[in-house]
Amino acid sequence: MIQAFGLTSNPRKELPPAVDDVSFEARAGRVTALLGASGAGKTTALRLMLELQRGRGLTYFRGRPLHRIAHPAREVGVLLGDVPGHPARTVRGHLRMLCAAAGVPVRRADEVLESAGLESLRDERLGALSRGMDRRLGLACALVPDPHTLVCDDPAGALSAQDARWLHGALRAHAAQGGTVLFSTADPKEAARNADHVVTLEKGRIVADQEAVEFSRTRLRPRVAVRTPHAARLAALVTKEARTARRSVEVVPEGGNRLAVYGSTCADIGETAFRNGILVHQLADEVGDMGPGAGAVPAARNQERGEADGDRAQVAGAQAAGAPIPPRPASSGAPQHPQADLRQAPATEGGADTTASGTVRHRTPGPRRALAPDGVAHSAAEGPGPGSGDALDASDASRQRASRPFGARLSGSASAVRAAAVTLPPPISVRSAPSPLRPLRYELRRALGVGTGFVVGAVVLLVSAVTAVILARIGHTPQARLLAAWPQQVPLPPAALGAGLLGALAFGDEFRHPALAADRGTVPRRMGLLTAKLVVSAATALLLAALTVGCDTEVLRLFYGSELAQAPADWPALSAGWLGLVVGCAWSGVLAAGVFRSTSAGLAAVVAVPVVVVPLVQKVWQGPSVRTAAGFPMRVREILLTQWPFGGERYVAEALRLVAQPVGGAMTLSLTTLLCAYLLTTLRSRVR
């Protein structure tokens, strides 16, 4: 169940808030529609519920706010806009990556692919999918963790009739298994056809909270709005004339001096008021949910009004000629919306009451009829159709979901046909326990799923080889820098820049194509995810550093012989410094991109280390002072490392010597600063 209390968005300068004090419920086992015209606040309300936008109010999902749920994706599946995935990633690769992030078996990707009808498109790129296939994939992504609740923002927008029918059938199947479904739409007919409950928004406020049957009867049909100080008298006269003419006209008092007349026209109401001397203050046609554009008269309404004007002209001509007045057809009233007729309960048992409006309403309903998403009316005995009005208890729904497969066949012949066309993947019976391998598996699939890393690595090797050949030809370059293709005039070698770029992409792609989040800027800041990114980026940097040195060595041997391809005498210390530099650049890119939410910012932080930080460290370290820290690494070794077995103090001393260097100290300082900034932003995002 979803419970929203007082959702209010932050005010926009001098404009009123887009959503103001919105409260409603969406029960389990039912489909709830959030209806409103463009600009009514539907998307803002959903974003406030999902904590994607700052504002006031609370939203509980089965009794808990979203930020208090350990694994929100397992509780709420979200479909907002297009699929937020890298356009170069394949459909199957994207789903397998989400399976690793959710901690579910990898076979879940194939199950949701089959349920969404995307088996033939598993190797297609996300950027090549059509609108309908993208919506199917979006729903499949939301169903990967098997959530209890589905929240969709205009899921059938700009879809064909077939794709929209499939999508709403999938939402109905999810609700039939005890899940909660909430979707927004601007089409009143879509809401009445596919929802059990309709919440209507207008200018950020709730104007109606109704069952679908009541919504179809009172707000969906064309009606005439009347405002008169003699509302009761006019209602009685309109009802009496409707009975005399045997027309189906319903008059609903709306409080005070307002009436809503269904099945009539402004001309008929005006003539009745004129003949009986009743003052009318307002007389207007209204259609739909009374939002913007409600005053527009549809074509059927215009045709009806034209027929009524034709009847009156025929009556006037007959009176002028002295001929008898032709009888008015019984069906001259405005036809009711087919939804109201299909949802009407037939009289099978008990009696019937005739209301003051001239319509017949049954007191004891028989087998109630409901309109399914495929346009077929089903009885209550056939299965829970939209508009059935029967909410499942949360505990019963949970037991039902656990005992039956997710795509189980709905009872009844017509429901069986629908279930055969729309099936959902089975529930997850056993979930993997939390372990460090889940984010690591996700990060590996994320890095290997697109060719960006391979392209960056190839470019780095090519640039390094060309640079090494040019430096060897020019001369005056130390052997260590020659093998690393690192000119003295350049702050960083190509391998370090490439490692920093790959590290920045590790978090930059998350914010640019947020596969882990419902919208931009909401990438989860978990320490397990950060650790996985640091591990994968370090392994990539080490591999890139080794390949760069090996490639440069072979190219130099090929061009100039084995003299320039020999390893330096102090190669262990140089190798440690080289690997530490490349890994440090990669980690700086990861942390900076995570803090500033941008790949460019991550790469800029990598370049800033030798350009900005190193000169500052050198200036502070070599500046005038009373006391100096000369010999600090040696004293640390004497105090702390004299008792290390197997000569371990030697390796630690080398590490301290590298850190004591300007570049090493600057890199250590930068990494420490970025890590503290990342932890600070993480703690701030978790404070509520």
XYZ file of C-alpha atoms in Angstrom:
688
model
C 0.000 0.000 0.000
C 1.104 3.561 -0.743
C 0.103 6.307 1.696
C 0.930 9.902 0.751
C 0.441 12.638 3.347
C 0.616 16.360 2.600
C 2.942 16.265 -0.400
C 3.994 19.865 -1.082
C 6.745 20.992 -3.416
C 9.009 23.921 -2.685
C 7.626 27.241 -4.004
C 9.070 28.514 -7.278
C 9.985 32.192 -6.686
C 6.684 34.087 -6.885
C 4.727 31.154 -8.348
C 2.639 28.818 -6.192
C 4.017 25.325 -5.517
C 3.446 22.771 -8.269
C 1.952 20.373 -5.692
C 0.150 21.661 -2.612
C -1.007 19.371 0.231
C -1.683 16.219 -1.803
C -2.783 13.187 0.229
C -4.159 9.890 -1.076
C -3.836 6.110 -0.825
C -3.076 3.401 -3.368
C -4.028 -0.012 -2.021
C -2.478 -3.377 -2.695
C -4.114 -5.533 -5.322
C -5.495 -2.526 -7.168
C -4.477 -0.144 -9.931
C -4.615 3.540 -8.974
C -4.473 6.327 -11.554
C -3.192 9.829 -10.853
C -5.131 11.907 -13.367
C -4.507 15.466 -14.412
C -3.859 17.690 -17.386
C -0.383 18.830 -18.364
C 0.994 20.991 -15.564
C -1.393 19.648 -12.930
C 1.506 18.320 -10.813
C 1.394 14.572 -11.512
C 5.114 14.114 -12.175
C 6.057 16.393 -9.296
C 3.874 14.376 -6.935
C 5.511 11.119 -8.038
C 8.993 12.595 -7.650
C 8.122 13.811 -4.147
C 6.852 10.344 -3.270
C 10.062 8.736 -4.551
C 12.208 11.367 -2.769
C 13.696 12.534 -6.060
C 12.704 16.134 -5.373
C 12.881 18.221 -2.234
C 9.665 19.221 -0.569
C 7.399 18.549 2.380
C 5.180 15.616 3.192
C 5.595 11.908 3.828
C 5.016 8.817 1.729
C 4.858 5.333 3.208
C 5.335 2.165 1.192
C 3.773 -0.608 3.239
C 4.312 1.435 6.378
C 7.884 2.646 5.775
C 9.305 5.724 4.031
C 11.559 4.989 1.098
C 14.763 6.194 2.764
C 14.172 3.746 5.630
C 14.025 0.734 3.311
C 17.328 -1.143 3.039
C 16.795 -2.120 -0.609
C 14.324 0.345 -2.179
C 14.436 -1.346 -5.598
C 13.040 -4.539 -4.052
C 10.071 -2.595 -2.687
C 9.336 -0.042 -5.430
C 9.820 -0.467 -9.166
C 9.923 2.866 -10.997
C 9.247 3.739 -14.634
C 9.882 7.440 -15.240
C 10.612 8.512 -18.785
C 12.951 6.543 -21.008
C 15.251 3.770 -19.820
C 18.202 5.493 -18.080
C 20.892 3.300 -19.615
C 23.951 3.784 -21.769
C 22.758 3.869 -25.406
C 25.642 1.642 -26.524
C 24.781 -1.132 -24.051
C 22.808 -4.156 -25.209
C 19.380 -4.973 -23.823
C 20.520 -8.204 -22.227
C 23.738 -6.656 -20.909
C 21.771 -3.854 -19.276
C 19.425 -6.285 -17.541
C 22.288 -8.530 -16.414
C 24.000 -5.493 -14.925
C 20.820 -4.614 -13.015
C 20.586 -8.212 -11.790
C 24.076 -7.876 -10.307
C 23.129 -4.559 -8.692
C 19.947 -6.014 -7.163
C 21.678 -9.178 -5.968
C 19.398 -11.552 -7.905
C 20.430 -14.513 -10.071
C 21.570 -13.644 -13.569
C 18.868 -15.873 -15.078
C 16.380 -13.220 -13.948
C 17.440 -11.153 -16.976
C 16.259 -13.857 -19.369
C 13.000 -14.257 -17.437
C 12.052 -10.592 -17.669
C 13.173 -10.507 -21.312
C 10.779 -13.332 -22.106
C 7.910 -11.775 -20.162
C 8.391 -8.434 -21.941
C 8.552 -10.044 -25.388
C 12.099 -8.796 -26.007
C 13.835 -12.130 -26.699
C 14.547 -11.207 -30.307
C 16.001 -7.823 -29.261
C 18.371 -9.036 -26.549
C 21.452 -8.033 -28.586
C 20.071 -4.665 -29.736
C 21.542 -1.425 -28.390
C 19.411 0.691 -26.062
C 19.766 3.687 -28.335
C 18.211 1.787 -31.273
C 14.965 0.778 -29.522
C 11.615 2.210 -30.546
C 9.358 4.009 -28.086
C 7.213 0.944 -27.479
C 10.189 -1.386 -26.986
C 11.825 1.159 -24.688
C 8.705 1.179 -22.509
C 8.690 -2.608 -22.399
C 12.349 -2.612 -21.386
C 11.656 0.036 -18.741
C 8.977 -2.132 -17.177
C 11.289 -5.162 -17.390
C 14.006 -3.189 -15.554
C 11.518 -2.244 -12.838
C 10.501 -5.899 -12.422
C 14.056 -7.278 -12.128
C 14.147 -7.124 -8.279
C 10.507 -8.387 -8.084
C 9.130 -5.276 -6.313
C 5.806 -5.137 -4.529
C 4.924 -1.662 -5.841
C 5.094 -0.229 -9.361
C 5.113 3.550 -9.886
C 4.850 4.702 -13.523
C 4.718 8.213 -14.933
C 2.501 8.295 -18.033
C 3.509 4.750 -19.059
C 1.373 4.674 -22.230
C 2.275 8.144 -23.457
C 2.988 8.284 -27.232
C 2.539 4.515 -27.536
C 0.504 2.684 -30.130
C -2.791 1.136 -29.085
C -1.273 -2.353 -29.064
C 1.733 -1.385 -26.946
C -0.452 0.599 -24.553
C -2.819 -2.354 -24.195
C 0.098 -4.684 -23.426
C 1.589 -2.316 -20.858
C -1.663 -1.802 -18.985
C -2.266 -5.540 -19.129
C 1.108 -6.084 -17.449
C 0.232 -3.556 -14.736
C -3.114 -5.285 -14.243
C -1.394 -8.691 -13.954
C 0.949 -7.290 -11.310
C -1.970 -5.924 -9.297
C -3.870 -9.199 -9.687
C -1.030 -10.961 -7.860
C -1.353 -8.645 -4.862
C 1.008 -5.850 -5.895
C 0.350 -2.118 -5.751
C 0.249 -0.151 -9.008
C 0.190 3.643 -9.339
C 0.398 5.337 -12.725
C -0.189 8.881 -13.925
C -2.050 9.906 -17.058
C -3.637 12.931 -18.673
C -6.360 10.919 -20.456
C -9.572 10.470 -18.421
C -10.685 7.570 -20.614
C -7.396 5.762 -20.051
C -7.799 6.208 -16.291
C -11.389 4.934 -16.314
C -10.535 2.008 -18.576
C -7.461 0.715 -16.753
C -7.717 1.796 -13.100
C -9.703 0.719 -10.071
C -9.299 4.050 -8.307
C -8.799 7.525 -9.798
C -7.227 10.490 -8.009
C -7.744 13.730 -9.971
C -5.282 16.618 -9.699
C -5.883 20.179 -10.840
C -3.328 22.962 -10.343
C -1.442 20.899 -7.791
C -4.450 20.030 -5.622
C -6.718 17.019 -5.401
C -10.182 17.796 -6.723
C -11.560 14.249 -6.700
C -10.668 10.905 -5.087
C -13.072 8.305 -6.454
C -13.562 4.727 -7.416
C -13.346 4.180 -11.156
C -17.076 3.435 -11.395
C -17.975 6.674 -9.637
C -15.417 8.576 -11.720
C -16.928 7.269 -14.950
C -20.440 8.135 -13.811
C -19.815 11.642 -12.489
C -16.730 13.097 -14.154
C -16.108 11.351 -17.428
C -19.437 11.803 -19.207
C -20.398 15.058 -20.910
C -22.609 17.168 -18.673
C -24.256 20.568 -18.438
C -23.187 22.759 -15.519
C -26.037 24.940 -14.246
C -25.944 27.626 -11.563
C -29.265 29.101 -10.498
C -30.843 30.308 -7.223
C -33.765 27.955 -7.923
C -31.701 24.760 -8.288
C -34.212 22.423 -6.623
C -37.136 23.674 -8.718
C -35.198 23.482 -11.982
C -34.016 19.951 -11.131
C -37.605 18.814 -10.571
C -38.799 20.378 -13.846
C -35.944 18.862 -15.899
C -36.625 15.444 -14.360
C -40.345 15.711 -15.072
C -39.818 16.653 -18.728
C -37.288 13.816 -19.130
C -39.827 11.291 -17.848
C -42.495 12.697 -20.143
C -40.220 12.456 -23.178
C -38.861 9.060 -22.013
C -35.287 10.247 -22.076
C -32.447 9.202 -19.765
C -31.485 12.397 -17.961
C -29.714 12.490 -14.606
C -29.624 15.578 -12.408
C -26.988 15.646 -9.658
C -27.043 18.532 -7.126
C -23.494 19.703 -6.396
C -24.259 21.811 -3.384
C -25.743 25.266 -3.048
C -27.105 26.586 -6.326
C -25.181 24.268 -8.684
C -26.516 21.367 -10.739
C -24.829 18.847 -13.029
C -27.195 17.506 -15.711
C -26.168 14.378 -17.642
C -27.898 13.370 -20.860
C -29.173 16.798 -21.860
C -27.994 19.950 -23.645
C -27.622 23.622 -22.804
C -30.434 24.439 -25.221
C -32.897 22.075 -23.533
C -32.057 23.301 -20.028
C -32.255 26.926 -21.147
C -35.667 26.432 -22.771
C -37.008 24.713 -19.649
C -35.791 27.566 -17.448
C -37.203 30.207 -19.837
C -40.644 28.615 -20.056
C -40.909 28.444 -16.268
C -39.435 31.837 -15.492
C -36.328 30.565 -13.690
C -33.274 32.812 -13.504
C -30.057 31.093 -14.674
C -26.628 32.487 -13.774
C -24.490 29.888 -15.552
C -25.189 27.378 -18.321
C -22.167 25.633 -19.861
C -21.083 22.332 -21.345
C -18.390 20.490 -19.390
C -16.502 17.341 -20.376
C -13.947 15.094 -18.711
C -12.145 15.762 -15.435
C -12.885 19.496 -15.303
C -9.278 20.466 -15.907
C -8.001 22.924 -18.498
C -9.921 22.607 -21.698
C -12.974 21.206 -19.975
C -15.180 23.688 -21.750
C -14.372 22.220 -25.150
C -17.346 20.372 -26.603
C -16.464 17.064 -28.279
C -17.692 16.058 -31.719
C -20.373 13.739 -30.371
C -21.650 16.565 -28.199
C -21.738 18.942 -31.173
C -23.621 16.361 -33.199
C -26.116 15.913 -30.400
C -26.624 19.657 -30.073
C -27.064 19.917 -33.848
C -29.716 17.202 -33.756
C -31.508 19.032 -30.944
C -31.429 22.300 -32.893
C -32.805 20.434 -35.916
C -35.652 19.028 -33.826
C -36.553 22.469 -32.539
C -36.522 23.904 -36.072
C -38.794 21.058 -37.209
C -41.204 21.775 -34.324
C -41.261 25.496 -35.129
C -41.967 24.814 -38.794
C -44.808 22.433 -37.952
C -46.391 24.952 -35.602
C -46.215 27.681 -38.232
C -47.866 25.433 -40.822
C -50.530 24.226 -38.389
C -49.362 20.623 -38.697
C -49.074 18.211 -35.752
C -45.782 18.320 -33.865
C -43.607 15.311 -34.718
C -42.664 13.166 -31.720
C -39.098 13.506 -30.412
C -36.991 10.341 -30.622
C -36.429 8.594 -27.337
C -32.660 8.527 -27.888
C -32.307 12.275 -28.399
C -30.516 12.683 -25.099
C -26.761 12.682 -24.896
C -25.399 9.162 -24.965
C -23.637 8.134 -21.810
C -20.030 7.099 -21.911
C -19.671 3.403 -22.681
C -17.653 3.001 -19.485
C -20.688 3.876 -17.399
C -22.834 1.357 -19.268
C -20.300 -1.458 -19.042
C -19.736 -0.863 -15.350
C -23.499 -0.715 -14.581
C -24.741 -3.620 -12.490
C -27.613 -5.544 -14.096
C -30.793 -6.153 -12.137
C -30.793 -9.816 -11.245
C -31.944 -9.867 -7.657
C -33.841 -7.546 -5.376
C -35.708 -4.448 -6.370
C -34.820 -1.196 -8.080
C -35.218 2.412 -7.063
C -36.158 5.180 -9.456
C -34.237 8.318 -8.578
C -35.462 11.865 -8.888
C -33.440 12.256 -12.057
C -35.471 9.685 -13.941
C -32.809 6.977 -14.038
C -33.112 3.488 -12.581
C -30.530 2.359 -10.038
C -30.387 -1.132 -8.562
C -30.114 -1.606 -4.857
C -29.004 -5.236 -4.819
C -26.301 -5.793 -7.433
C -25.914 -9.090 -9.198
C -22.641 -10.233 -10.727
C -20.849 -6.932 -11.185
C -19.389 -6.144 -14.595
C -16.008 -4.522 -15.104
C -14.195 -3.333 -18.161
C -10.858 -5.011 -18.731
C -7.920 -3.342 -20.477
C -8.797 -5.201 -23.671
C -12.262 -3.645 -23.734
C -14.097 -6.861 -22.692
C -16.564 -6.770 -19.835
C -15.894 -9.402 -17.171
C -18.035 -10.364 -14.227
C -16.804 -10.431 -10.671
C -16.799 -14.207 -10.776
C -14.336 -14.204 -13.654
C -11.589 -12.306 -11.897
C -10.643 -8.941 -10.442
C -11.146 -6.465 -13.254
C -10.511 -2.760 -13.119
C -13.279 -1.048 -11.285
C -14.098 -4.081 -9.180
C -13.468 -2.002 -6.092
C -12.257 -4.979 -4.026
C -8.907 -4.303 -2.319
C -6.770 -7.241 -1.263
C -5.445 -7.357 2.253
C -1.685 -6.849 2.407
C -0.990 -10.098 4.247
C -3.296 -12.093 1.976
C -1.661 -10.468 -1.030
C 1.772 -11.467 0.208
C 0.686 -15.063 0.715
C -0.933 -15.069 -2.694
C 2.229 -13.771 -4.356
C 4.329 -16.374 -2.582
C 2.074 -19.292 -3.451
C 1.345 -18.534 -7.106
C 3.691 -17.810 -9.969
C 3.873 -14.196 -11.046
C 2.463 -14.869 -14.473
C -0.246 -17.211 -13.235
C -3.378 -17.537 -15.347
C -6.295 -15.374 -14.306
C -9.532 -17.285 -13.831
C -12.251 -16.961 -16.425
C -12.179 -17.393 -20.181
C -11.537 -13.778 -21.169
C -9.035 -13.284 -18.353
C -7.206 -16.393 -19.488
C -6.801 -14.878 -22.927
C -5.338 -11.735 -21.383
C -2.965 -13.687 -19.159
C -1.775 -15.674 -22.152
C -0.850 -12.424 -23.899
C 0.673 -10.696 -20.834
C 2.769 -12.809 -18.469
C 5.194 -11.548 -15.879
C 8.335 -13.274 -14.574
C 8.007 -15.584 -11.565
C 8.793 -14.237 -8.093
C 12.244 -14.580 -6.607
C 12.097 -17.287 -3.983
C 15.659 -17.047 -2.634
C 17.686 -13.857 -2.712
C 21.442 -13.833 -2.428
C 22.777 -12.571 0.870
C 24.587 -9.227 0.933
C 28.222 -9.732 -0.004
C 31.043 -7.666 -1.532
C 30.686 -9.619 -4.787
C 27.392 -7.990 -5.750
C 28.699 -4.456 -6.432
C 31.920 -5.910 -7.815
C 29.933 -8.012 -10.272
C 27.874 -4.982 -11.181
C 30.935 -2.818 -11.758
C 32.572 -5.440 -13.959
C 29.445 -5.708 -16.106
C 29.196 -1.931 -16.266
C 32.806 -1.486 -17.363
C 32.838 -4.359 -19.868
C 29.351 -3.749 -21.279
C 30.415 -0.841 -23.485
C 33.492 -0.335 -25.626
C 34.604 2.963 -24.073
C 37.262 1.365 -21.887
C 38.723 -0.635 -24.756
C 38.856 2.458 -26.977
C 40.585 4.508 -24.260
C 43.114 1.721 -23.679
C 43.905 1.420 -27.400
C 44.368 5.185 -27.726
C 46.667 5.272 -24.682
C 48.868 2.471 -26.066
C 49.073 4.125 -29.473
C 49.931 7.576 -28.092
C 52.471 6.083 -25.671
C 54.228 4.154 -28.427
C 54.428 7.175 -30.722
C 55.630 9.394 -27.860
C 58.316 6.893 -26.846
C 59.656 6.704 -30.411
C 59.770 10.503 -30.698
C 61.476 10.913 -27.324
C 64.077 8.282 -28.215
C 64.849 10.046 -31.480
C 65.179 13.439 -29.813
C 67.241 12.075 -26.931
C 68.015 13.658 -23.508
C 65.219 11.629 -21.864
C 65.959 9.345 -18.878
C 65.414 5.642 -19.436
C 62.592 5.419 -16.884
C 60.632 8.244 -18.490
C 61.352 6.844 -21.931
C 59.767 3.490 -21.123
C 56.745 5.280 -19.600
C 56.500 7.703 -22.572
C 56.544 10.609 -20.130
C 58.130 13.809 -21.455
C 59.577 16.130 -18.838
C 57.462 19.035 -20.104
C 54.167 17.136 -19.620
C 52.650 16.862 -16.111
C 51.339 13.308 -16.589
C 52.085 10.471 -19.001
C 49.368 9.133 -21.354
C 48.846 6.018 -19.214
C 48.113 8.088 -16.098
C 45.716 10.331 -18.003
C 43.970 7.277 -19.486
C 43.667 5.666 -16.048
C 42.250 8.898 -14.641
C 39.724 9.117 -17.478
C 38.587 5.520 -16.944
C 38.270 6.190 -13.223
C 36.214 9.325 -13.865
C 33.963 7.393 -16.244
C 33.266 4.858 -13.476
C 31.132 7.432 -11.654
C 30.513 9.852 -14.500
C 28.530 7.280 -16.470
C 26.377 6.632 -13.406
C 25.217 10.244 -13.339
C 24.953 10.575 -17.107
C 23.129 7.267 -17.602
C 21.825 6.463 -14.089
C 20.937 2.790 -14.403
C 20.887 2.407 -10.614
C 18.467 5.287 -10.042
C 15.079 6.466 -11.185
C 16.354 9.824 -12.379
C 19.527 11.884 -12.705
C 21.424 12.853 -9.588
C 20.199 10.016 -7.380
C 22.976 7.450 -7.732
C 23.170 5.541 -4.421
C 26.256 6.373 -2.373
C 27.040 3.019 -0.829
C 30.480 2.107 0.425
C 30.248 -1.272 -1.278
C 29.708 0.407 -4.643
C 32.602 2.817 -4.032
C 34.878 -0.052 -3.004
C 33.984 -2.002 -6.123
C 34.731 0.993 -8.326
C 38.081 1.553 -6.622
C 39.037 -2.106 -6.994
C 38.057 -2.324 -10.664
C 39.683 1.021 -11.517
C 42.887 -0.019 -9.744
C 43.001 -3.329 -11.623
C 42.372 -1.509 -14.901
C 45.099 1.035 -14.117
C 47.634 -1.678 -13.269
C 46.833 -3.533 -16.469
C 47.097 -0.341 -18.498
C 50.424 0.581 -16.859
C 51.919 -2.854 -17.527
C 50.695 -2.904 -21.130
C 52.044 0.593 -21.728
C 55.544 -0.255 -20.507
C 55.549 -3.553 -22.388
C 54.308 -1.961 -25.614
C 56.826 0.889 -25.385
C 59.653 -1.562 -24.726
C 58.808 -3.662 -27.756
C 58.416 -0.618 -30.011
C 61.771 0.799 -28.891
C 63.446 -2.572 -29.452
C 61.885 -2.727 -32.921
C 63.009 0.778 -33.942
C 66.318 1.260 -32.132
C 67.469 -2.152 -30.928
C 67.764 -3.639 -27.456
C 69.916 -0.831 -26.000
C 66.951 1.470 -25.320
C 64.730 -1.397 -24.188
C 66.787 -2.374 -21.134
C 65.295 -2.010 -17.648
C 66.897 0.575 -15.310
C 69.056 -0.584 -12.431
C 66.615 0.537 -9.721
C 63.573 -0.840 -11.524
C 61.750 -2.167 -8.376
C 61.448 1.294 -6.825
C 60.671 2.895 -10.175
C 58.028 0.258 -10.889
C 56.389 0.850 -7.514
C 56.322 4.584 -8.113
C 54.980 4.131 -11.640
C 52.190 1.806 -10.543
C 51.361 4.037 -7.574
C 51.093 7.074 -9.856
C 48.732 5.353 -12.303
C 46.536 3.850 -9.576
C 46.444 7.175 -7.736
C 45.259 8.951 -10.883
C 42.543 6.341 -11.371
C 41.332 6.709 -7.791
C 41.407 10.492 -8.025
C 39.163 10.287 -11.080
C 36.722 7.959 -9.304
C 36.433 10.076 -6.158
C 36.308 13.431 -7.930
C 33.623 12.267 -10.347
C 31.638 10.886 -7.397
C 31.900 14.174 -5.513
C 31.253 16.556 -8.416
C 28.956 14.194 -10.389
C 30.770 14.730 -13.666
C 33.362 12.920 -15.773
C 34.962 16.217 -16.790
C 35.364 17.247 -13.158
C 36.967 13.902 -12.367
C 39.515 14.262 -15.162
C 40.172 17.881 -14.153
C 40.957 16.740 -10.607
C 43.478 14.236 -11.995
C 45.275 16.933 -14.002
C 45.169 19.358 -11.063
C 47.360 17.084 -8.929
C 50.677 17.666 -10.789
C 49.736 21.147 -12.009
C 48.385 22.724 -8.810
C 48.892 20.447 -5.814
C 52.501 19.438 -6.440
C 53.825 23.030 -6.608
C 51.961 23.873 -3.402
C 53.380 20.840 -1.605
C 56.892 21.656 -2.793
C 56.536 25.235 -1.681
C 55.354 24.243 1.777
C 57.868 21.434 2.162
C 60.906 23.430 0.990
C 59.939 26.813 2.396
C 61.864 28.545 5.188
C 61.217 27.165 8.664
C 62.870 26.827 12.048
C 62.755 23.064 12.017
C 62.678 20.601 9.114
C 61.419 17.057 8.803
C 64.571 15.735 7.174
C 65.119 12.057 7.712
C 61.475 11.438 8.649
C 61.167 8.136 6.717
C 64.361 6.790 8.332
C 63.225 7.664 11.844
C 59.821 6.076 11.250
C 61.541 2.910 10.079
C 63.787 2.848 13.131
C 60.893 3.328 15.534
C 58.162 1.179 13.987
C 59.688 -1.293 11.576
C 62.678 -2.836 13.287
C 60.812 -5.960 14.427
C 59.054 -6.835 11.110
C 59.653 -10.431 9.993
C 60.922 -11.484 6.550
C 62.319 -8.036 5.837
C 58.908 -6.345 5.627
C 60.325 -3.070 6.882
C 62.185 -2.673 3.597
C 58.996 -2.557 1.541
C 57.249 -0.231 3.956
C 60.270 2.055 3.934
C 60.116 2.223 0.140
C 56.436 3.143 0.352
C 57.197 5.886 2.858
C 59.989 7.191 0.642
C 57.576 7.383 -2.292
C 54.994 9.191 -0.203
C 57.615 11.631 0.986
C 58.308 12.673 -2.605
C 56.444 15.766 -3.869
C 54.333 13.870 -6.391
C 53.575 11.075 -3.956
C 52.722 13.509 -1.180
C 50.503 15.550 -3.464
C 48.706 12.420 -4.669
C 48.193 11.209 -1.113
C 46.888 14.607 -0.058
C 44.495 14.778 -2.997
C 43.151 11.268 -2.432
C 42.629 11.941 1.259
C 40.803 15.192 0.540
C 38.579 13.650 -2.123
C 37.758 10.649 0.064
C 36.753 12.920 2.942
C 34.622 15.008 0.582
C 32.911 11.884 -0.750
C 32.169 10.622 2.763
C 30.835 14.038 3.754
C 28.463 14.204 0.776
C 27.370 10.643 1.518
C 26.520 11.486 5.114
C 24.688 14.649 4.044
C 22.569 12.701 1.548
C 21.540 10.234 4.258
C 20.520 12.858 6.823
C 16.752 13.302 6.874
